[in-house]
Amino acid sequence: MCGIFGCILKDGNAAPIIHGALKRLEYRGYDSVGEATLYEGKLYIKKDQGKIDEVNKIHNLDDLPGNIGIGHTRWATHGAPLQINAHPHLDCSGQIAVVHNGIIENFSELKQELENIGHVFRSKTDTEVIAHLIEHAWKTNPSLSLAEAILEAIRRLEGSYAIAVISPKEPNKIVCARNESPLVIGVNENSIYCASDIPAFLPLTNKAVIINDGELVTLSLEGYEIKKISDSSLVMRKPKILDWTPEMALKQGYPHFMLKEIHEQPATLRNTLRLQEHYLDLMTTFLDRAHEVFLVACGTSYHACLAASYMFSKLAFLATYPVIASEFVEQHGKSVNIDSTILAVSQSGETADTLAAVNCARQRAATILGLTNVIGSTLTRISRVYIGQQSGPEIGVAATKTFTSQLSVLSQLALRLAKKRGKVSQDEMDFLAEKMEKLPDIVETILQTQEEKVKQIAKKYKDAKTFFFLGRGTSTATAYEGRLKLMEIAYVPAIAFPAGESKHGPISLVEQGFPVIFICPKDGTHKTLIGNIMEMKARGASIITIIEEGDSEIRELADDYVEIPNGVPEVLSPIPYVIPLQLLAYYIAIERGHNPDRPRNLAKSVTVK
Ligand code: AGP
């Protein structure tokens, strides 16, 4: 996730306006920033790595001439957060400046093709291919307008993008376009804007035009013209008047960041399916060679590791050891060695306990692999290979979208490893890959159809003193995560454990009306889990189940149930099955009058041991 912005003003300098808008978009990314303006037929650019304020201190971003320009605040996906990779990116001639939010999936092929015909690339980003493709279209046919050259270029792109482009060849225009990344236009009498999100221009205008996927827009002081990318046909759309406060705009109309981030999961999961094959393959190779693999993390990230240990074992026949990072040194500090591999999972990449475990393993010459949401974080710097999970910044303290993205990346790794080791048939492989592709839609369906039901369950159980969260197999990890969400934001003590453990102690807590939440995908554990439900029911527990759609057997045993579309393979089940648990924690927190975005005593990134 990055933020893009562009503006054309009748009077005055664009640069300070761009700077202000980028500050309002900083929640979308903040590892580098850049601006480009046009003045008297020349392109002016300032860009660097660092937060906007840091870059501004060094470069004085407002000091760029011209009434037209574009800007970008970056959340690195391809290429480290360095000045060279900061946007805007230029073509070879330096006449086309592009800012981009999204991921171009076929950028390696396009880059190769462009390099073969003489284009010289400066950055490691996927974005730069767009500038060169436009240049190529213009070279091939110089009579094209900027918009036409851009149309030719973007028809070659696979993946997601929202772009804004300027060029001295058409000095009074900004051309922008979108596919699967957000883009909105703001209009005023004396100015026009494009942005990734409404908060960017909300203090400047309350008239907005939402741009849809597959549309290109040309902005000028005369107004805007929308065209379909597929056939260049014109689209007529009038601006809407917004009555949002800046605070509401930042949360896109949701009351809390946590709820917004829960709802972003279909999009973030689509992003994690666009990871560069190259990094996945590289990490798979390291995992394949490893003698022993530790999956090391804290909190929610640890739950992703726990789920991953089932995925690696079931799919790739690889035994891995999920370890809570703060225990790693005590538990394995003496035995970890040159033959050990540590896959550290940390959305922030800065968690002190995780880094301490990694440092201990590094000193003993172990191989360090990293999975994180923050490229440029400490974890990325000390890992032999790392993968950026591409969830975009998460503002709510409770991890939601970063968890499901971690699960998605880890399951992709497990699948690749299974393929490499010849542990799954081609048919099985195709089946799982197809199911993985469908997960974003499944999550979308759950959000659309089950949220109201979860809200009612939250109302019913809001005063419960404690909960059990139970699952078997891979769902044990889902149960742990559901419990953590409820505890951390609703302050309800809760206990999670593999359902088989009930009769070894915890069942003695159960009395009439004690709420027990069961995670029940229809997998190999289904039958045994029914037995566990029966034993809780016999002691008067209230049974809340997350079941597969149409699972009448469990539905009839349950006091309340939430349904997940059927056909999700067991190893992928934590992704959809955790969604109702995130919503449940959120709505119980609301019912109990707590702010889910700011749970007491907690911080987003825990940088102390
Ligand atoms: C969960 O909602 C918390 N935010 C917390 O458990 C978190 O997952 C943990 O502190 C680890 O953070 P990391 O992924 O940034 O390392």
XYZ file of C-alpha atoms and ligand atoms in Angstrom:
625
model
C 0.000 0.000 0.000
C 1.344 3.419 -0.993
C -0.298 6.814 -1.392
C -0.409 8.750 -4.660
C -1.541 12.315 -5.213
C -1.647 14.829 -8.044
C -2.972 18.362 -8.441
C -3.386 21.156 -10.954
C -3.979 24.639 -9.569
C -5.185 27.733 -11.376
C -2.992 29.863 -9.130
C -0.112 29.140 -6.817
C 2.472 26.429 -6.324
C 1.508 22.780 -6.390
C 4.408 21.532 -4.224
C 3.108 22.664 -0.783
C -0.341 21.286 -1.642
C 1.199 17.932 -2.625
C 3.293 17.924 0.548
C 0.208 18.512 2.726
C -1.769 15.824 0.905
C 1.058 13.292 1.276
C 1.103 13.957 5.018
C -2.583 13.039 5.080
C -1.796 9.878 3.101
C 1.138 8.906 5.288
C -0.988 6.219 6.979
C -0.710 4.305 3.653
C 3.066 4.098 3.805
C 5.980 6.107 5.053
C 9.342 4.637 4.069
C 10.089 7.115 1.251
C 8.505 10.150 -0.347
C 8.772 12.077 -3.589
C 7.246 14.871 -5.647
C 7.504 15.953 -9.289
C 6.245 19.246 -10.712
C 6.158 20.839 -14.158
C 7.275 24.403 -14.784
C 8.068 26.153 -18.083
C 8.436 22.893 -19.998
C 10.698 21.218 -17.437
C 10.224 18.450 -14.924
C 11.410 19.071 -11.337
C 11.801 16.200 -8.874
C 12.647 15.747 -5.195
C 12.576 12.335 -3.571
C 14.306 10.370 -0.851
C 13.971 7.565 1.635
C 12.549 8.351 5.079
C 9.385 9.759 6.584
C 7.896 12.863 4.965
C 9.078 15.193 7.742
C 12.609 13.784 7.619
C 12.815 14.106 3.833
C 11.311 17.586 3.954
C 13.915 18.702 6.506
C 16.705 17.759 4.111
C 15.143 18.652 0.754
C 12.465 21.293 1.460
C 9.743 19.613 -0.583
C 7.749 22.836 -0.909
C 10.517 24.412 -2.915
C 9.520 23.060 -6.341
C 8.159 25.396 -9.019
C 4.946 25.021 -11.010
C 1.189 24.777 -10.569
C 0.969 21.097 -11.509
C 2.550 18.037 -9.942
C 2.331 14.544 -8.515
C 3.541 12.971 -5.277
C 3.996 9.634 -3.597
C 4.432 8.209 -0.134
C 5.834 4.712 -0.279
C 5.390 1.370 1.434
C 8.087 -0.699 -0.234
C 7.110 -3.866 -2.085
C 9.684 -4.192 -4.877
C 13.046 -2.707 -4.030
C 14.342 -1.574 -0.647
C 13.339 1.839 0.735
C 16.209 3.774 -0.863
C 16.277 7.106 -2.673
C 16.703 5.379 -6.034
C 13.526 3.358 -5.461
C 11.438 6.303 -4.233
C 8.759 7.565 -6.644
C 8.283 9.387 -9.029
C 10.049 7.165 -11.575
C 11.185 8.374 -14.962
C 11.635 6.912 -18.439
C 15.039 6.999 -20.187
C 14.474 10.469 -21.608
C 13.434 11.933 -18.248
C 10.260 13.267 -19.849
C 7.685 11.024 -18.192
C 7.187 10.924 -14.416
C 5.063 8.210 -12.824
C 3.795 7.561 -9.306
C 2.184 4.211 -8.601
C 0.405 2.288 -5.893
C 0.027 -1.452 -6.482
C 2.012 -4.390 -7.727
C 2.820 -5.123 -11.365
C 2.917 -8.908 -11.504
C 4.513 -9.265 -14.931
C 7.135 -6.571 -14.357
C 10.136 -8.931 -14.702
C 9.052 -10.040 -18.184
C 8.276 -6.473 -19.232
C 11.570 -5.191 -17.836
C 13.490 -7.856 -19.718
C 11.652 -7.027 -22.925
C 12.318 -3.297 -22.506
C 15.977 -3.836 -21.621
C 16.348 -5.950 -24.755
C 15.355 -2.944 -26.849
C 17.727 -0.619 -25.049
C 15.834 0.828 -22.096
C 17.991 1.505 -19.060
C 16.459 0.986 -15.632
C 17.643 2.891 -12.591
C 15.566 1.373 -9.797
C 14.591 -2.058 -8.568
C 10.881 -1.178 -8.605
C 8.087 -2.656 -10.665
C 6.789 0.895 -11.240
C 9.646 1.936 -13.483
C 8.433 -0.374 -16.267
C 5.340 1.816 -16.588
C 7.415 4.919 -17.420
C 9.445 2.968 -19.999
C 6.348 1.381 -21.531
C 4.813 4.832 -22.031
C 8.076 6.046 -23.543
C 8.094 3.045 -25.863
C 4.492 3.666 -26.974
C 5.349 7.304 -27.698
C 8.510 6.418 -29.586
C 6.634 3.911 -31.706
C 3.875 6.374 -32.475
C 4.838 10.015 -31.736
C 1.388 11.300 -32.708
C -0.209 9.694 -29.649
C -1.455 11.948 -26.871
C -0.105 11.323 -23.355
C -3.381 9.569 -22.448
C -3.212 7.366 -25.553
C 0.411 6.392 -24.888
C -0.529 5.543 -21.302
C -3.472 3.468 -22.503
C -1.152 1.444 -24.723
C 1.257 0.963 -21.852
C -1.197 -0.064 -19.168
C -2.989 -2.538 -21.409
C 0.208 -4.576 -21.060
C 0.194 -4.559 -17.274
C -0.912 -7.479 -15.147
C -1.545 -6.812 -11.491
C -2.814 -3.880 -9.516
C -2.173 -0.208 -10.038
C -3.312 3.312 -9.406
C -0.991 5.637 -11.298
C -0.603 9.347 -11.958
C 1.618 10.565 -14.787
C 2.911 13.955 -15.906
C 5.096 14.978 -18.816
C 6.413 18.310 -20.172
C 5.100 17.187 -23.566
C 1.560 17.868 -22.275
C 2.350 20.298 -19.498
C -1.203 21.077 -18.385
C -2.423 17.557 -17.763
C -2.223 14.740 -15.268
C -3.262 11.339 -16.534
C -4.203 8.697 -13.991
C -5.631 5.201 -14.145
C -6.650 2.368 -11.860
C -6.943 -1.361 -11.639
C -7.535 -2.917 -8.211
C -5.869 -0.042 -6.331
C -7.963 2.896 -5.139
C -8.164 6.182 -7.033
C -10.405 9.194 -6.452
C -10.647 12.589 -8.101
C -11.375 15.812 -6.211
C -12.771 18.813 -8.040
C -12.990 22.471 -7.249
C -13.546 25.606 -9.273
C -9.874 26.519 -9.419
C -8.158 23.205 -8.915
C -8.376 19.473 -9.541
C -6.831 16.565 -7.649
C -6.278 12.823 -7.912
C -5.430 10.675 -4.914
C -5.369 7.185 -3.469
C -7.873 8.211 -0.887
C -10.290 11.016 -0.031
C -8.480 12.331 3.097
C -5.703 13.569 0.800
C -7.881 16.354 -0.623
C -10.736 16.588 1.892
C -9.533 19.916 3.390
C -9.376 21.322 -0.179
C -12.664 20.130 -1.642
C -15.673 18.025 -0.685
C -16.552 17.131 -4.298
C -15.238 13.691 -5.239
C -15.476 11.329 -8.196
C -14.729 7.674 -7.438
C -12.800 6.018 -10.264
C -13.572 2.354 -10.969
C -11.283 -0.483 -11.963
C -10.342 -0.371 -15.623
C -10.698 3.411 -15.999
C -8.273 6.120 -17.104
C -8.805 9.802 -16.291
C -7.282 12.903 -17.831
C -7.231 15.915 -15.521
C -6.849 19.534 -16.577
C -8.092 22.865 -15.294
C -11.051 22.415 -17.657
C -12.157 19.328 -15.695
C -11.815 15.580 -16.038
C -12.435 13.004 -18.756
C -12.918 9.338 -17.824
C -12.320 6.556 -20.360
C -12.523 2.795 -20.190
C -9.071 1.267 -20.506
C -10.384 -1.702 -22.498
C -11.949 0.188 -25.457
C -11.276 3.918 -24.780
C -15.013 4.595 -24.578
C -16.087 7.670 -22.593
C -17.619 7.320 -19.132
C -19.839 10.072 -17.723
C -19.754 10.458 -13.924
C -20.682 13.456 -11.796
C -18.913 14.347 -8.536
C -20.510 13.426 -5.225
C -20.682 15.849 -2.313
C -18.965 14.404 0.775
C -20.088 15.165 4.291
C -17.200 13.319 5.988
C -15.010 14.819 8.675
C -11.257 14.290 8.094
C -11.300 11.718 10.941
C -14.113 9.756 9.246
C -12.346 9.962 5.903
C -9.184 8.443 7.312
C -11.172 5.442 8.484
C -13.087 5.401 5.190
C -16.364 5.709 7.022
C -15.671 2.836 9.472
C -15.952 3.714 13.158
C -12.550 2.159 13.945
C -9.344 1.261 12.132
C -9.708 -2.306 13.362
C -13.032 -2.756 11.583
C -11.653 -1.072 8.464
C -8.659 -3.419 8.521
C -10.869 -6.483 9.038
C -12.776 -5.406 5.942
C -9.573 -4.816 3.971
C -8.687 -8.505 4.139
C -10.118 -9.555 0.761
C -7.865 -6.896 -0.815
C -4.778 -7.652 1.292
C -5.145 -11.367 0.596
C -5.289 -10.609 -3.120
C -2.028 -8.700 -2.678
C -0.270 -11.571 -0.953
C -1.160 -13.770 -3.897
C 0.877 -11.408 -6.059
C 4.194 -11.996 -4.303
C 7.232 -12.313 -6.486
C 7.681 -16.015 -7.271
C 11.412 -15.488 -7.084
C 11.392 -14.753 -3.314
C 8.993 -17.570 -2.555
C 11.189 -19.980 -4.521
C 14.344 -18.787 -2.813
C 12.882 -19.227 0.641
C 11.478 -22.616 -0.339
C 14.970 -23.705 -1.352
C 16.357 -22.716 2.064
C 13.523 -24.550 3.838
C 14.071 -27.623 1.708
C 17.767 -27.769 2.603
C 17.248 -27.137 6.313
C 18.012 -29.819 8.884
C 15.724 -28.273 11.487
C 13.354 -25.346 11.134
C 12.197 -23.101 13.970
C 9.218 -20.821 13.356
C 9.827 -17.949 15.762
C 7.432 -15.118 16.642
C 5.290 -13.451 19.315
C 1.548 -13.047 19.832
C -0.533 -13.181 16.679
C 2.530 -13.820 14.531
C 3.266 -16.853 16.711
C -0.238 -18.143 15.964
C 0.543 -17.829 12.266
C 3.669 -19.930 12.945
C 1.649 -22.517 14.812
C -0.766 -22.820 11.880
C 2.215 -22.975 9.520
C 3.701 -25.918 11.409
C 0.585 -27.926 10.463
C 0.774 -26.673 6.860
C 4.450 -27.629 6.434
C 3.890 -31.007 8.015
C 0.686 -31.915 6.204
C 1.640 -30.614 2.767
C 5.425 -30.861 2.549
C 6.134 -33.498 5.229
C 8.484 -31.022 6.898
C 8.576 -31.006 10.698
C 8.982 -27.456 12.029
C 9.093 -26.149 15.581
C 6.931 -23.119 16.355
C 8.529 -21.273 19.269
C 7.361 -18.199 21.205
C 10.274 -15.835 20.623
C 10.730 -14.821 24.254
C 11.361 -18.487 25.101
C 13.676 -19.261 22.223
C 16.976 -18.508 23.929
C 16.078 -20.511 27.052
C 14.625 -23.416 25.107
C 16.930 -23.707 22.110
C 19.761 -21.207 22.675
C 22.329 -23.882 23.369
C 21.305 -26.349 20.669
C 20.692 -24.011 17.724
C 23.614 -24.271 15.301
C 24.883 -23.902 11.755
C 22.429 -26.541 10.565
C 19.418 -24.739 12.044
C 17.110 -22.493 10.087
C 15.017 -19.812 11.783
C 11.976 -18.464 10.004
C 11.172 -15.338 12.026
C 7.680 -13.929 11.531
C 7.002 -10.362 12.635
C 4.621 -7.940 10.958
C 6.588 -4.971 12.336
C 10.002 -6.576 11.901
C 11.008 -4.786 15.113
C 9.670 -6.925 17.950
C 12.459 -7.076 20.533
C 11.823 -10.675 21.614
C 11.821 -11.919 18.025
C 14.992 -9.993 17.197
C 16.688 -11.311 20.347
C 15.898 -14.888 19.304
C 17.170 -14.164 15.800
C 20.376 -12.599 17.135
C 21.056 -15.589 19.350
C 20.583 -17.898 16.350
C 22.774 -15.669 14.138
C 25.615 -15.780 16.640
C 25.466 -19.548 16.388
C 25.612 -19.349 12.570
C 22.029 -20.444 11.923
C 20.311 -19.380 8.694
C 17.803 -16.559 9.209
C 14.718 -16.190 7.045
C 12.213 -13.397 7.638
C 8.556 -12.732 6.958
C 7.467 -9.180 7.694
C 5.157 -6.393 6.634
C 7.814 -3.677 6.884
C 10.534 -3.743 4.277
C 13.528 -1.901 5.669
C 12.774 -3.072 9.224
C 15.522 -4.652 11.328
C 14.279 -8.132 10.447
C 14.741 -7.487 6.733
C 18.275 -6.271 7.365
C 19.384 -9.318 9.310
C 17.623 -12.012 7.278
C 19.380 -14.031 4.615
C 16.129 -13.989 2.636
C 12.970 -12.125 3.554
C 9.478 -11.808 2.161
C 7.381 -8.651 2.486
C 3.808 -9.741 3.122
C 2.290 -6.644 1.501
C -0.599 -5.973 3.860
C -0.048 -2.206 3.957
C 0.244 -0.346 7.277
C -1.947 -1.697 10.056
C -2.995 1.012 12.490
C -5.254 -0.898 14.898
C -3.131 -2.398 17.672
C -4.871 -5.744 17.224
C -3.336 -7.598 14.299
C -6.025 -8.665 11.823
C -5.102 -8.219 8.158
C -1.416 -8.835 8.877
C -2.327 -12.225 10.422
C -4.276 -13.502 7.417
C -1.545 -12.262 5.058
C 1.092 -14.101 7.104
C -1.021 -17.243 6.826
C -1.368 -16.757 3.095
C 2.394 -16.390 2.555
C 3.193 -19.339 4.830
C 0.683 -21.567 3.043
C 2.151 -20.560 -0.321
C 5.583 -21.557 0.994
C 4.255 -24.896 2.270
C 2.656 -25.579 -1.073
C 5.802 -24.743 -2.996
C 7.880 -26.912 -0.738
C 5.425 -29.775 -1.202
C 5.778 -29.400 -4.955
C 9.560 -29.233 -4.776
C 9.654 -32.366 -2.644
C 7.158 -34.185 -4.830
C 4.817 -34.644 -1.890
C 1.603 -33.655 -3.642
C 0.231 -34.794 -6.963
C -0.253 -32.274 -9.742
C -4.022 -32.596 -9.310
C -3.818 -31.910 -5.602
C -1.466 -29.019 -6.254
C -3.831 -27.471 -8.820
C -6.757 -27.993 -6.456
C -5.000 -26.245 -3.551
C -3.726 -23.413 -5.743
C -7.246 -22.847 -7.041
C -8.670 -22.841 -3.498
C -5.987 -20.365 -2.434
C -6.972 -18.038 -5.296
C -10.582 -18.159 -4.084
C -9.814 -17.261 -0.460
C -10.145 -13.476 -0.916
C -13.665 -14.006 -2.341
C -14.541 -16.393 0.475
C -13.429 -13.852 3.067
C -15.493 -11.217 1.261
C -18.571 -13.479 1.424
C -18.070 -14.059 5.158
C -17.868 -10.320 5.766
C -20.962 -9.685 3.674
C -23.138 -12.472 5.057
C -22.028 -13.217 8.629
C -21.190 -9.873 10.222
C -24.730 -9.200 11.390
C -24.964 -12.663 12.942
C -21.656 -12.142 14.796
C -22.967 -8.802 16.071
C -25.992 -10.581 17.575
C -23.773 -13.239 19.169
C -21.621 -10.450 20.646
C -24.756 -8.843 22.148
C -25.876 -12.145 23.619
C -22.551 -13.027 25.269
C -21.228 -9.565 26.061
C -21.396 -10.089 29.837
C -19.802 -13.530 29.900
C -16.994 -13.676 32.454
C -14.805 -15.982 30.406
C -14.765 -18.057 27.209
C -13.152 -21.246 25.946
C -11.834 -21.305 22.361
C -11.353 -24.854 21.123
C -10.213 -26.477 17.903
C -8.307 -29.523 16.773
C -5.477 -29.820 14.271
C -4.765 -26.660 12.277
C -7.783 -25.008 13.921
C -5.958 -25.018 17.251
C -4.016 -22.001 15.938
C -7.288 -20.317 14.939
C -8.639 -20.903 18.444
C -5.548 -19.342 20.034
C -5.825 -16.306 17.803
C -9.565 -15.843 18.459
C -8.860 -15.948 22.173
C -6.022 -13.399 21.942
C -8.228 -10.964 19.996
C -10.998 -11.172 22.591
C -8.639 -10.765 25.539
C -6.624 -7.900 24.161
C -9.416 -5.608 22.991
C -12.500 -6.644 24.997
C -10.577 -7.437 28.215
C -12.428 -10.735 28.652
C -10.269 -13.484 30.155
C -10.376 -16.480 27.843
C -8.698 -19.840 27.506
C -7.736 -21.652 24.320
C -6.373 -25.143 23.934
C -6.618 -28.126 21.584
C -10.096 -29.563 22.205
C -8.642 -32.958 23.108
C -7.136 -31.442 26.253
C -10.520 -30.594 27.829
C -10.818 -33.746 29.844
C -7.263 -33.449 31.107
C -8.238 -30.524 33.314
C -9.983 -27.440 31.896
C -13.452 -29.004 31.665
C -13.763 -28.644 35.429
C -14.355 -24.912 34.869
C -17.495 -25.538 32.816
C -20.901 -24.901 34.356
C -24.349 -23.904 33.100
C -24.137 -21.268 30.381
C -20.302 -21.242 30.146
C -19.591 -20.080 26.552
C -17.390 -22.411 24.508
C -16.432 -21.456 20.980
C -15.573 -24.349 18.671
C -13.756 -23.944 15.356
C -15.204 -26.737 13.218
C -14.065 -26.966 9.594
C -15.180 -30.228 7.968
C -11.772 -31.857 8.032
C -10.292 -34.998 9.511
C -10.938 -33.735 13.037
C -14.692 -33.197 12.531
C -15.933 -36.427 14.095
C -13.733 -36.208 17.170
C -14.647 -32.564 17.595
C -18.327 -33.514 17.737
C -17.405 -35.712 20.699
C -15.728 -32.701 22.352
C -18.828 -30.562 21.737
C -21.014 -33.273 23.304
C -18.864 -33.436 26.437
C -19.126 -29.654 26.889
C -22.860 -29.676 26.178
C -23.426 -32.407 28.745
C -22.006 -30.034 31.367
C -24.329 -27.178 30.421
C -21.932 -25.127 28.250
C -23.360 -22.703 25.682
C -21.953 -23.845 22.368
C -20.941 -21.281 19.735
C -19.555 -22.829 16.561
C -17.831 -21.647 13.418
C -18.986 -24.261 10.935
C -18.898 -25.050 7.273
C -22.070 -23.973 5.484
C -24.706 -26.702 5.651
C -22.998 -28.674 8.433
C -26.319 -29.696 9.993
C -24.706 -32.187 12.355
C -22.895 -29.491 14.335
C -25.510 -26.816 13.688
C -28.038 -28.887 15.616
C -25.737 -29.157 18.608
C -24.916 -25.457 18.692
C -26.676 -22.650 20.536
C -25.247 -20.208 18.019
C -23.290 -20.672 14.830
C -21.522 -18.726 12.089
C -21.139 -20.262 8.630
C -18.098 -20.342 6.362
C -18.512 -21.182 2.648
C -17.752 -24.856 2.118
C -14.856 -26.504 0.379
C -11.954 -24.733 2.125
C -9.084 -27.236 2.505
C -8.012 -27.869 6.077
C -4.571 -26.293 5.771
C -6.061 -23.038 4.493
C -8.932 -22.967 6.978
C -7.395 -20.567 9.556
C -7.712 -17.719 7.020
C -11.505 -17.727 6.654
C -12.291 -19.238 10.086
C -10.516 -16.474 11.998
C -12.650 -13.722 10.390
C -15.758 -14.287 12.579
C -13.484 -14.401 15.640
C -11.945 -11.021 14.762
C -15.460 -9.600 14.345
C -16.644 -11.186 17.580
C -13.802 -9.635 19.571
C -14.467 -6.286 17.903
C -18.201 -6.265 18.631
C -17.827 -7.539 22.211
C -15.298 -4.727 22.803
C -17.847 -2.236 21.432
C -20.658 -3.727 23.535
C -18.474 -3.378 26.626
C -17.630 0.231 25.757
C -13.938 -0.171 24.886
C -11.976 1.435 22.062
C -10.693 -1.546 20.039
C -8.058 0.562 18.297
C -6.290 1.465 21.532
C -6.338 -1.406 24.003
C -4.930 -0.410 27.375
C -1.320 -1.296 28.218
C -0.518 -2.404 24.647
C 1.551 -0.976 21.790
C 1.524 -1.818 18.111
C 5.163 -2.746 18.083
C 6.787 -4.116 21.237
C 10.391 -3.017 21.076
C 11.352 -3.922 24.645
C 12.036 -7.365 26.041
C -1.852 -8.999 18.323
O -3.045 -8.409 18.027
C -0.760 -8.094 18.743
N -0.655 -6.933 17.969
C 0.546 -8.809 19.080
O 0.300 -10.055 19.613
C 1.589 -8.933 17.951
O 1.189 -9.889 17.020
C 2.940 -9.292 18.562
O 3.336 -8.270 19.445
C 4.003 -9.525 17.528
O 4.194 -8.398 16.740
P 5.007 -8.458 15.389
O 4.228 -9.308 14.443
O 5.117 -7.039 14.952
O 6.329 -9.070 15.721
